[in-house]
Amino acid sequence: MIGKEVFKGVWTLGEQRDGEISSVSYELLSWGRELADKLNVELSSVIIGYGLKEKVKELIYRGADKVYVVDHPSLVHFKPDVYSRILEALVKEFSPEIFIASATTMGRTIMPILATRIGTGLTADCTGLDIEPETGLLLQTRPAIGGNVMATIKTPKHKPQMATVRPRSRKPLSKDTSRKGEVIVKEYPEEFYLSKFKILDFVKDETSQTPLQEADIVVAGGKGLKGERNFRLIHELAQLLGGAVGASRSAVDMGWISYPHQVGLSGKTVAPKLYFAIGISGAVQHLAGMSSSETIVAINSDPEANIFKVCDLGIVGDLFEIVPLLIERLREYKEGKKNG
Amino acid sequence: MRICVLVKQVPATDKVKMDEKTGTMIRTEMEAELNPLDMYAVEEAVRVKERLGGNARITVISMGPLMAVDAVKDAISMGCDEGYLLSDKLLAGSDTWATAYALSGAIRYLGGFDLIFCGERATDGETGQVGPSVASWLNIPALTYVSKIERLEERYIRVRRAVEGGYEVVETELPVLLSVVKEINEPRLPNLAGKLRAKEMQIPVLTVDDLNLNRSFVGLEGSPTRVVKIFYPKLSRNGKIISGKNPEEAVDELISFLESKGIL
Ligand SMILES: Cc1cc2nc3c(=O)[nH]c(=O)nc-3n(C[C@H](O)[C@H](O)[C@H](O)COP(=O)(O)OP(=O)(O)OC[C@H]3O[C@@H](n4cnc5c(N)ncnc54)[C@H](O)[C@@H]3O)c2cc1C
Ligand SMILES: Nc1ncnc2c1ncn2[C@@H]1O[C@H](COP(=O)(O)O)[C@@H](O)[C@H]1O
């Protein structure tokens, strides 16, 4: 981009669905606040949608100094062409030095389009962001090649420095209703809102109550379960713990559970507080999708199983004995808590 | 209908070597394969062609060192009609911005396409950025995370996109770029005839000058991003292993462990 302009400030991209601000927006503000404080600049959040004007104060309570809102009936749904047109206009008008978004399906779609239009770099799916003290540049750290390698990436000559950040890699800041900030409502000419996209429907996935990547707890089963019927143990345990159900590739390949539950290199990457691996050997491709979980518990009958190398607690034993007992004990435990 | 598939050759996963000085992959001496997630893109292109009954032609494009011709041939053996390899020393070290610029140059050079397929992400860099970025360079709509093509007409398409918590049904105009997810199909194995055809086919190599690309937009020099450090995370956690205990004892320990972690 043009070298003469002064680029200043940290921006985060807020997300909404049906006019409700998504929690990833607050997680990003937690990252953004730290960067903005290190640089001693303002933190702003941009949010595009409809019916948001009353709700955007929440972004200030969660860390933003400024909020740019673009609110229009045609912006209810994510339309990559319109959203990128608006973001491009905003970036060109206000010249932030850093712009981060969540590595959600929206962030991963809109940010490459925007970076290309503006002519700047973009680092994908970061799990670490920092400021280099000598240069003030953004240090973007991310896993690649199935989690086998971590890379730190800089965008030395282009602005804004852009990155997507892995969801759930940070907790939102706690809400502080005494925080003051500025809300700027931007309007654009009607032709800005014309889109080549028509969103016809949204269908909820009934099988996964908590989307796998957003769950605090993931209970995952593998080939060791030996059959589709036994997979109900995984579902039951997940339900008791309030978690989502995951699976290794072989369990998916056998048809015991559907592909959206697959964790690993060719499935989803998760980093929950607790990852419970049951009857999973721990092939590198699976580890690639879960090894950055906070706590890992494994149950496997093979003491040599690879999964034991990455777990915090491992039980060598027969899952068909241990899991039913665990389910029973957890039920009692919950009852006990309820009854004081 | 003119269909294009973008495929990348990636290292066979467990054997990646990195040059720690430049932060680039050592792509010469390693085993490589067609990016597994690109097979779904190839398969979907071939299925579209089969549905259209001959009124379609599929062109595969890959960018990479000369050995990446194997990835192009793998795609052809699955049923694509022709392939091109974009290869030039000047392109080495390209990040996603520069890679997408070069690929969009190849697409323009070949006269453009109605449908451009790519994979969700490559298993090496794992950014998933190249697809949407190519669409942006070409100024055409991008449909990402496509899990089903519901309708395809001459000038418009309706798809399902797999997004957080469900799927979205979206319509847009052609030409369009689609990045597909694994749910979309089950890729076929190439048959013998396909393999033979691929083996014999000439794959033209395109260079930066052939495509009239701006030299300052390609390769490591043209890339806005720089890898400044590479490190290997330690997977091992040295956790506690309970072994040789009866199930009751093991479950007791597990429950107190979960309590100590604040999970219960
Ligand atoms: C771990 C890691 C994470 C990264 N994350 C990001 C990211 O988030 N965002 C981003 O924009 N970039 C990212 N990059 C790319 C990075 O910014 C640099 O551009 C990087 O140095 C290129 O690495 P590479 O190993 O892929 O390079 P290369 O191996 O040179 O590959 C880059 C591209 O050029 C092609 N290529 C290589 N040689 C040739 C040739 N002779 N002819 C034609 N084509 C060729 C390759 O097929 C590939 O598409 C990442 C790189 C690594 C290693
Ligand atoms: N060098 C390349 N040549 C051809 N297609 C590519 C190349 N790099 C990426 N792609 C396409 O873009 C998709 C996403 O790749 P990436 O952004 O690298 O994760 C891949 O699945 C391919 O379809």
XYZ file of C-alpha atoms in Angstrom, chain B residues 1-7 34 38-60 71-82 115-118 149 152 178 180 184-191 194 197:
61
model
C -19.024 -25.290 -19.701
C -15.380 -24.527 -18.960
C -14.250 -25.986 -15.655
C -10.948 -25.532 -13.870
C -9.516 -27.322 -10.827
C -6.628 -25.881 -8.829
C -4.507 -28.565 -7.237
C -1.666 -34.565 -4.513
C -7.956 -31.409 -3.554
C -9.184 -34.854 -4.602
C -12.669 -33.789 -3.555
C -12.391 -30.764 -5.833
C -11.283 -32.952 -8.742
C -14.054 -35.480 -8.082
C -16.728 -32.794 -7.950
C -15.519 -31.289 -11.224
C -15.640 -34.695 -12.880
C -19.151 -35.326 -11.531
C -20.364 -31.990 -12.878
C -18.914 -32.858 -16.253
C -20.564 -36.285 -16.215
C -23.918 -34.699 -15.424
C -23.527 -32.235 -18.255
C -22.803 -35.124 -20.606
C -19.803 -34.103 -22.634
C -20.610 -30.428 -22.794
C -17.771 -29.624 -20.474
C -14.025 -29.604 -20.402
C -11.909 -29.749 -17.246
C -8.517 -28.078 -17.019
C -6.226 -28.753 -14.068
C -0.176 -33.905 -8.997
C -1.550 -32.642 -12.317
C -1.345 -36.155 -13.771
C -3.072 -37.659 -10.727
C -5.964 -35.287 -11.314
C -6.062 -36.144 -15.008
C -6.145 -39.844 -14.226
C -9.328 -39.203 -12.241
C -11.039 -37.789 -15.331
C -9.839 -34.260 -16.083
C -9.172 -33.418 -19.724
C -5.979 -31.385 -19.726
C -16.446 -22.891 -12.622
C -13.188 -22.971 -10.704
C -12.822 -25.658 -8.036
C -10.276 -25.766 -5.265
C -24.090 -28.441 -5.380
C -26.267 -25.744 -11.683
C -15.882 -22.949 -5.218
C -15.209 -27.744 -1.406
C -19.191 -33.216 -0.748
C -18.351 -36.606 -2.282
C -16.263 -39.750 -2.186
C -13.373 -39.419 -4.635
C -12.964 -42.272 -7.100
C -9.807 -44.265 -7.599
C -8.332 -43.719 -11.034
C -8.810 -46.693 -13.358
C -7.196 -43.017 -16.770
C -4.027 -41.433 -20.479
